[in-house]
Short mmCIF file of C-alpha atoms in Angstrom, two decimals:
data_model
loop_
_atom_site.label_atom_id
_atom_site.label_comp_id
_atom_site.label_asym_id
_atom_site.label_seq_id
_atom_site.Cartn_x
_atom_site.Cartn_y
_atom_site.Cartn_z
CA MET A 297 112.93 114.05 122.56
CA ILE A 298 115.91 113.35 125.03
CA TYR A 299 114.65 111.30 128.14
CA LEU A 300 117.00 111.70 131.14
CA ASP A 301 114.75 110.51 133.98
CA SER A 302 115.43 106.81 133.84
CA ALA A 303 116.03 106.89 137.73
CA ALA A 304 111.98 107.46 137.73
CA THR A 305 111.25 105.03 135.48
CA SER A 306 112.67 103.34 132.25
CA TYR A 307 111.01 105.06 129.20
CA TYR A 308 113.66 103.26 126.52
CA ARG A 309 113.31 99.21 126.81
CA PRO A 310 114.06 96.35 124.82
CA PRO A 311 111.16 95.72 122.31
CA GLN A 312 111.11 92.31 123.37
CA VAL A 313 109.77 93.70 126.28
CA ALA A 314 106.72 94.96 124.83
CA ASP A 315 105.89 92.15 122.71
CA ALA A 316 105.95 89.77 125.63
CA VAL A 317 103.20 92.02 127.30
CA ALA A 318 101.40 92.06 124.17
CA ASP A 319 101.70 88.50 123.61
CA ALA A 320 100.34 87.50 127.30
CA ILE A 321 97.59 89.80 127.22
CA ARG A 322 96.13 87.66 124.21
CA HIS A 323 97.02 84.27 125.28
CA MET A 324 97.44 84.40 129.24
CA GLY A 325 95.31 82.48 131.43
CA ASN A 326 95.48 82.89 135.55
CA SER A 327 98.02 81.05 137.37
CA SER A 328 97.37 78.52 139.43
CA ARG A 329 93.74 78.74 138.69
CA GLY A 330 93.20 75.83 136.17
CA THR A 331 94.84 73.22 134.37
CA TYR A 332 94.42 74.13 131.05
CA GLU A 333 97.42 75.38 128.64
CA ALA A 334 96.63 78.94 129.21
CA ALA A 335 96.77 78.82 133.04
CA LEU A 336 99.61 76.87 132.99
CA ASN A 337 101.59 78.82 130.61
CA THR A 338 101.13 81.57 132.66
CA SER A 339 102.52 79.74 135.86
CA ARG A 340 105.72 78.68 133.68
CA VAL A 341 106.13 82.06 132.50
CA ILE A 342 106.05 83.65 136.43
CA TYR A 343 108.36 80.67 137.80
CA GLN A 344 110.97 81.20 135.34
CA THR A 345 110.88 84.65 136.31
CA ARG A 346 111.45 84.01 139.57
CA CYS A 347 114.24 81.72 138.75
CA LEU A 348 115.96 84.57 136.74
CA LEU A 349 115.48 86.71 139.43
CA ASP A 350 116.90 84.56 142.25
CA GLU A 351 119.94 83.85 139.57
CA LEU A 352 120.66 87.45 139.33
CA PHE A 353 120.48 88.14 142.94
CA HIS A 354 121.88 85.15 144.40
CA GLY A 355 118.80 84.49 146.65
CA ASP A 356 117.98 81.16 148.68
CA GLY A 357 115.63 79.44 145.51
CA PRO A 358 112.90 80.46 143.55
CA GLU A 359 110.12 79.85 145.92
CA GLN A 360 111.92 82.82 148.01
CA ILE A 361 110.62 85.69 145.27
CA ALA A 362 107.16 86.92 145.83
CA PHE A 363 105.90 89.14 143.25
CA THR A 364 104.19 93.09 144.22
CA MET A 365 103.84 95.68 142.19
CA ASN A 366 106.49 98.02 143.20
CA SER A 367 109.23 98.73 145.60
CA THR A 368 106.79 100.54 147.87
CA GLU A 369 104.82 97.81 148.12
CA SER A 370 107.81 95.49 149.01
CA LEU A 371 109.19 97.83 151.52
CA ASN A 372 105.97 98.51 153.35
CA MET A 373 105.17 94.59 153.44
CA ALA A 374 108.70 94.00 155.00
CA ILE A 375 108.77 96.70 156.95
CA LYS A 376 105.38 96.40 158.83
CA GLY A 377 105.63 92.67 158.36
CA LEU A 378 108.79 92.27 160.48
CA LEU A 379 108.83 95.00 162.97
CA SER A 380 106.57 94.90 166.18
CA PRO A 381 106.24 97.45 168.98
CA GLY A 382 109.10 97.20 171.08
CA ASP A 383 111.55 96.57 168.39
CA VAL A 384 114.57 98.69 167.29
CA ALA A 385 114.94 100.18 163.56
CA ILE A 386 118.00 101.58 162.12
CA THR A 387 117.55 103.79 158.62
CA THR A 388 119.47 106.37 156.92
CA VAL A 389 119.13 110.11 155.75
CA LEU A 390 119.33 108.61 152.47
CA GLU A 391 116.26 107.00 152.13
CA HIS A 392 113.48 107.25 149.93
CA ASN A 393 109.66 108.18 151.73
CA SER A 394 109.01 104.53 150.58
CA VAL A 395 111.06 103.67 153.48
CA LEU A 396 110.65 106.52 155.69
CA ARG A 397 107.03 106.53 155.86
CA PRO A 398 106.47 103.08 156.87
CA LEU A 399 109.22 103.25 159.23
CA TYR A 400 107.05 106.54 160.92
CA GLU A 401 104.06 104.27 160.94
CA MET A 402 105.85 101.60 162.57
CA GLU A 403 107.48 104.42 165.17
CA ALA A 404 103.83 105.49 166.08
CA LEU A 405 103.15 102.11 166.91
CA GLY A 406 105.64 101.92 169.38
CA VAL A 407 108.97 101.04 167.12
CA GLU A 408 112.23 102.77 168.26
CA LEU A 409 113.83 104.30 165.20
CA LYS A 410 117.26 105.44 164.97
CA VAL A 411 118.26 107.34 161.53
CA ILE A 412 121.73 107.51 160.78
CA ASP A 413 123.29 110.95 159.27
CA CYS A 414 125.49 111.66 156.17
CA ASP A 415 128.55 114.18 155.36
CA ALA A 416 127.93 117.04 152.93
CA ASP A 417 128.23 114.98 150.06
CA GLY A 418 125.95 112.59 151.02
CA VAL A 419 128.12 109.98 152.02
CA LEU A 420 126.88 107.81 155.00
CA ASP A 421 128.22 107.75 158.35
CA TYR A 422 129.47 104.27 158.52
CA GLU A 423 131.23 104.80 162.19
CA SER A 424 127.44 105.85 163.35
CA MET A 425 125.79 103.09 161.82
CA LYS A 426 128.57 100.27 163.18
CA ASP A 427 127.95 101.71 166.62
CA ALA A 428 124.01 101.70 166.28
CA ILE A 429 124.13 98.61 165.27
CA THR A 430 126.55 97.49 168.18
CA GLN A 431 124.02 98.92 170.57
CA GLY A 432 121.21 96.81 169.61
CA ALA A 433 118.84 96.34 166.89
CA ASP A 434 116.32 94.53 164.99
CA MET A 435 116.46 95.40 161.49
CA VAL A 436 118.74 97.70 159.86
CA VAL A 437 116.66 98.94 156.13
CA CYS A 438 118.89 101.32 153.87
CA THR A 439 119.06 102.16 150.15
CA HIS A 440 121.76 100.61 147.99
CA ALA A 441 121.78 103.97 146.05
CA SER A 442 120.65 106.91 146.78
CA ASN A 443 117.70 108.16 144.14
CA LEU A 444 118.80 111.83 144.91
CA THR A 445 122.44 112.02 144.32
CA GLY A 446 123.76 108.32 142.70
CA ASN A 447 126.00 107.55 145.71
CA LEU A 448 126.05 103.93 146.55
CA THR A 449 125.72 102.17 149.85
CA ASP A 450 128.40 99.65 151.04
CA ILE A 451 125.77 97.07 151.79
CA ARG A 452 128.33 94.25 151.87
CA ARG A 453 129.90 96.26 155.07
CA ILE A 454 126.57 97.10 156.87
CA GLY A 455 125.20 93.75 156.09
CA GLY A 456 128.57 91.65 158.12
CA TRP A 457 127.95 94.11 160.78
CA CYS A 458 124.41 93.02 161.26
CA ARG A 459 124.82 89.22 160.54
CA GLU A 460 127.46 89.59 163.39
CA ARG A 461 124.72 90.86 165.94
CA ASP A 462 121.92 88.72 164.14
CA VAL A 463 119.85 92.13 162.82
CA LEU A 464 117.59 91.67 160.15
CA PHE A 465 119.01 93.47 156.93
CA LEU A 466 116.48 94.95 154.54
CA VAL A 467 117.89 96.83 151.29
CA ASP A 468 116.00 99.10 148.88
CA ALA A 469 117.59 98.45 145.50
CA SER A 470 115.35 100.34 143.77
CA GLN A 471 118.03 102.10 141.87
CA THR A 472 120.29 99.22 141.73
CA ALA A 473 118.56 95.84 140.51
CA GLY A 474 119.72 95.19 136.92
CA ILE A 475 122.45 97.51 137.10
CA PHE A 476 124.82 96.68 139.76
CA PRO A 477 125.68 93.30 141.30
CA ILE A 478 123.54 92.13 144.36
CA ASP A 479 124.58 88.93 145.55
CA MET A 480 122.12 88.30 149.00
CA GLU A 481 124.41 85.71 150.69
CA ARG A 482 127.67 87.37 150.43
CA ASP A 483 126.05 90.98 151.32
CA CYS A 484 124.19 89.29 153.99
CA ILE A 485 120.88 90.48 153.09
CA ASP A 486 117.71 89.00 154.53
CA VAL A 487 115.30 90.85 152.55
CA LEU A 488 115.81 92.92 149.00
CA CYS A 489 113.32 94.81 147.77
CA PHE A 490 113.14 95.51 144.14
CA THR A 491 110.74 97.46 141.46
CA GLY A 492 111.02 96.14 137.55
CA HIS A 493 110.09 99.26 136.09
CA LYS A 494 113.45 100.74 136.32
CA GLY A 495 117.12 99.38 136.02
CA LEU A 496 115.21 96.03 135.24
CA MET A 497 113.42 97.87 132.03
CA GLY A 498 110.35 95.86 132.81
CA PRO A 499 106.90 97.00 133.08
CA GLN A 500 105.58 99.18 135.49
CA GLY A 501 103.53 97.35 138.20
CA THR A 502 106.09 94.93 138.51
CA GLY A 503 108.43 94.63 141.64
CA GLY A 504 108.84 91.96 144.55
CA LEU A 505 110.73 90.87 147.54
CA CYS A 506 113.66 88.43 147.75
CA VAL A 507 113.32 86.73 151.05
CA ARG A 508 116.12 84.70 153.15
CA LYS A 509 114.71 81.27 154.07
CA GLY A 510 114.26 81.75 157.97
CA VAL A 511 112.62 85.11 157.91
CA ASN A 512 108.87 84.85 157.84
CA ILE A 513 107.13 88.26 156.91
CA ARG A 514 103.54 88.92 158.02
CA PRO A 515 101.85 89.17 154.83
CA LEU A 516 99.55 92.45 154.30
CA LEU A 517 97.03 90.92 152.29
CA SER A 518 95.05 87.38 152.51
CA GLY A 519 92.60 86.13 150.34
CA GLY A 520 92.53 83.88 146.97
CA SER A 521 96.04 81.55 146.33
CA GLY A 522 94.47 79.06 144.06
CA ILE A 523 95.58 76.31 146.95
CA LYS A 524 93.96 75.42 150.21
CA THR A 525 90.84 76.85 149.42
CA TYR A 526 89.11 75.05 152.58
CA SER A 527 91.49 76.81 155.35
CA LYS A 528 90.31 79.63 157.04
CA ALA A 529 93.81 80.84 157.20
CA HIS A 530 96.15 82.17 154.23
CA PRO A 531 98.89 80.00 153.28
CA VAL A 532 101.94 80.56 155.10
CA GLU A 533 104.48 78.80 152.30
CA MET A 534 106.52 81.12 150.11
CA PRO A 535 105.59 82.53 148.03
CA THR A 536 101.88 82.05 148.29
CA ALA A 537 102.15 83.66 151.89
CA LEU A 538 102.91 87.09 150.27
CA GLU A 539 100.86 86.76 147.19
CA ALA A 540 97.21 87.16 147.66
CA GLY A 541 95.11 87.39 144.81
CA THR A 542 95.75 87.36 141.18
CA MET A 543 99.42 88.83 140.37
CA ASN A 544 100.48 91.11 137.18
CA GLY A 545 101.05 88.01 134.83
CA HIS A 546 100.97 90.02 131.99
CA GLY A 547 104.01 92.57 133.82
CA ILE A 548 105.74 89.73 135.04
CA ALA A 549 106.22 88.14 131.20
CA GLY A 550 107.30 91.47 130.43
CA LEU A 551 109.58 91.72 133.09
CA ARG A 552 111.15 87.88 132.16
CA ALA A 553 111.63 89.69 128.70
CA ALA A 554 114.02 92.39 130.01
CA LEU A 555 115.93 89.79 132.59
CA LEU A 556 116.59 87.94 129.72
CA TYR A 557 117.68 90.81 127.60
CA LEU A 558 120.03 92.01 130.58
CA LYS A 559 121.38 88.28 130.80
CA GLU A 560 121.69 88.12 126.89
CA GLU A 561 123.46 92.05 126.85
CA GLY A 562 125.57 91.46 130.44
CA ALA A 563 124.30 94.06 133.02
CA GLU A 564 128.34 94.93 133.59
CA GLN A 565 128.72 95.89 129.98
CA LEU A 566 125.32 98.09 130.34
CA ARG A 567 126.31 99.89 133.43
CA GLN A 568 129.63 100.77 132.05
CA LYS A 569 128.00 102.42 129.54
CA GLU A 570 125.29 104.51 131.72
CA GLN A 571 128.35 105.29 134.28
CA ASP A 572 130.60 106.50 131.23
CA LEU A 573 127.46 109.21 130.24
CA ALA A 574 126.87 110.30 133.53
CA TRP A 575 130.28 110.82 133.85
CA GLU A 576 130.82 112.67 130.72
CA PHE A 577 127.69 115.04 131.99
CA TYR A 578 129.12 115.51 135.09
CA SER A 579 132.61 116.57 133.75
CA LYS A 580 131.24 118.68 131.61
CA VAL A 581 128.23 120.41 133.40
CA LYS A 582 130.38 121.26 136.55
CA GLU A 583 132.32 124.09 134.31
CA ILE A 584 129.11 125.99 133.79
CA PRO A 585 129.00 129.19 136.13
CA ASN A 586 126.83 128.95 139.29
CA ILE A 587 126.46 124.90 138.79
CA ARG A 588 126.02 123.14 142.39
CA ILE A 589 125.97 119.45 141.91
CA TYR A 590 125.20 117.48 145.01
CA GLY A 591 127.21 113.99 145.82
CA ASP A 592 130.26 112.11 146.01
CA PHE A 593 132.10 112.11 142.46
CA SER A 594 135.41 111.32 143.97
CA THR A 595 134.26 107.73 142.29
CA LYS A 596 132.91 106.75 139.01
CA GLU A 597 131.39 103.95 140.82
CA ARG A 598 128.08 105.25 141.33
CA ALA A 599 124.73 105.13 140.05
CA PRO A 600 124.37 107.08 136.47
CA ILE A 601 122.56 109.94 138.24
CA VAL A 602 123.69 113.78 138.50
CA THR A 603 121.57 116.07 140.30
CA LEU A 604 122.08 119.73 140.40
CA ASN A 605 121.24 123.38 140.71
CA LEU A 606 121.60 126.62 138.77
CA GLY A 607 122.20 129.18 141.22
CA GLU A 608 119.60 130.00 143.25
CA GLU A 609 117.18 129.31 140.33
CA ASP A 610 113.60 127.02 141.36
CA SER A 611 114.49 123.49 140.14
CA GLY A 612 111.21 123.62 138.48
CA MET A 613 111.79 126.48 136.51
CA VAL A 614 115.09 124.82 135.27
CA SER A 615 113.48 121.56 134.68
CA ASP A 616 110.35 123.04 132.75
CA TYR A 617 112.86 125.20 130.59
CA LEU A 618 114.78 122.13 129.35
CA ALA A 619 111.74 119.80 128.52
CA MET A 620 109.57 122.97 126.72
CA GLU A 621 112.84 124.77 124.88
CA CYS A 622 115.08 121.79 124.62
CA GLU A 623 112.76 118.65 124.64
CA ILE A 624 114.92 117.11 127.59
CA PHE A 625 112.96 115.51 130.01
CA THR A 626 114.49 115.50 133.56
CA ARG A 627 113.21 115.59 137.39
CA SER A 628 112.88 118.61 139.76
CA GLY A 629 111.81 118.98 143.15
CA GLY A 630 112.07 116.79 146.16
CA HIS A 631 112.25 113.48 144.73
CA CYS A 632 110.66 111.66 147.76
CA ALA A 633 113.89 112.25 149.51
CA PRO A 634 113.15 114.81 152.49
CA LEU A 635 116.07 114.24 154.82
CA LEU A 636 118.54 114.49 152.45
CA HIS A 637 117.27 117.70 150.93
CA GLN A 638 117.68 118.95 154.46
CA VAL A 639 121.04 117.88 154.47
CA PHE A 640 121.65 120.01 151.06
CA ASN A 641 119.43 122.97 152.26
CA THR A 642 117.74 122.57 149.24
CA VAL A 643 114.12 121.87 150.80
CA GLU A 644 112.57 124.99 149.36
CA GLN A 645 114.37 124.93 146.30
CA GLY A 646 114.53 121.23 145.24
CA SER A 647 116.89 119.99 142.45
CA VAL A 648 117.45 119.05 138.96
CA ARG A 649 118.01 115.41 138.52
CA PHE A 650 119.48 113.80 135.44
CA SER A 651 119.78 109.86 134.95
CA PHE A 652 121.01 107.60 132.34
CA SER A 653 120.29 104.85 130.55
CA HIS A 654 122.64 102.79 128.35
CA PHE A 655 120.04 103.56 125.43
CA ASN A 656 121.00 107.50 125.47
CA THR A 657 123.79 108.59 123.63
CA GLU A 658 126.80 111.06 123.77
CA GLU A 659 124.70 113.47 121.98
CA ASP A 660 122.11 113.48 124.36
CA VAL A 661 124.74 114.37 126.89
CA ALA A 662 125.94 117.47 124.99
CA ALA A 663 122.35 118.49 124.11
CA ALA A 664 121.75 118.61 128.04
CA VAL A 665 124.89 120.10 128.81
CA GLU A 666 124.24 122.98 126.18
CA GLY A 667 120.51 123.24 127.52
CA LEU A 668 121.88 124.22 130.77
CA ARG A 669 124.04 126.56 129.26
CA LYS A 670 121.38 128.26 127.39
CA TYR A 671 119.28 128.46 130.23
CA GLU A 672 122.36 130.01 132.47
CA GLU A 673 122.88 132.92 129.67
CA CYS A 674 119.15 133.64 129.71
#
C-alpha cells in the first residue's frame, strides 16, 4: 500500500505518537480537575505541548495557545469570535470551506466580504489584496498554502500590509504547520489556526489557535473550566477563555510526542525530503500525454502537493483505479476548495491530488507515475 494523501491526514506517524496516546489512555486524569498525580501529570503534558507550539510558531507565550479539535473549529472560533455586523473581511479564492463557510455565515449577519482573485496558476493577486487592505478592512483571512495546488501564500507580505493598517490578520496553517517555518511576530500574524493531524503528525481530534496578546476572541463555548466555579460567566483569561470542557488530553499527549519528533529530526530536513519527492513526481508525471497539472511550479518552494487530471477523465475514476488496481491512495473530487475549482474550470471533473510525506520513498513516486501511465494506456 502506498499512501499519497498526507494533505488530508497523516497516515505515517512516528511510532512514539501512538505510544504516547496509549500511555495517556492508561494513565491520564483530567487536567485542572484534581490535585492528585494523574490529573497533575495531564496538566503538565498539556502545558509542555503549549510550550512546544509556542516555540514552533514564535507566539506570545504558551498561555496564548488554545486547543481545539481541528482547524475547522479554530477557524470558526476566530472568525465568528472577532467579526461583527458592519465589519469588512477580506479573503481569497484559494480558501478551504473551513474559511469560506464561516465567512459566508458572517456575511449573512451583516459583515461585508471581499474575495481576492488569483491567476490561472492559482497565484494570489497581491496587488488586489494590497488595494483591498488599503481601502479599509477589519480582518484578512487567508491560507498559508492551498490544499488544492500546494502554492504558498506570502503571508509575511500580507501581514505587513495588515499591521500598517491595523487590520487583524488570521492565517490558516492547516497545510503548513510543522512543515514550513511560521513566525507570528515577523509575519505579523494575529491569530494562527492549525490542525494537529497533518504536517504536525499528531492524532486526529487535535488542533488549536495561537493568539497574539491583546486580541480578544469571543468564545463559541462556555461551561466547565476547572476554575472560578461560582462565577456566572466563563473565565476570560487565556487559554481557559477558549477551552470550555474537558480537553482531548490523550490526543494532546500524542501531539506532544509528534512535536518532540519534529524538533529532534528538524522540520527543515523533513520538508526538503517531501519537496524533493513531490518535485520528482511532478517532473516525471508532466511527460504523460493529456496530463493537466494545476498550480505554480515555477518554484520548488511549495507544499508537497501535485494535483492533476488525465484529459477529461473523471477524477474519481482515476483515483479509484489507482486504489483498486495499484493500491495507491490519493484524493479526488473538490477538496473543499470550491472557488479555486471555478478558476480551473474543474467544478464537474474535480481533480486528483497526490500529497507526500517524508515517510514516502522514491519507489512510491515511481509506482504512482507508472499507475497513471497504465490508466492513460487503458
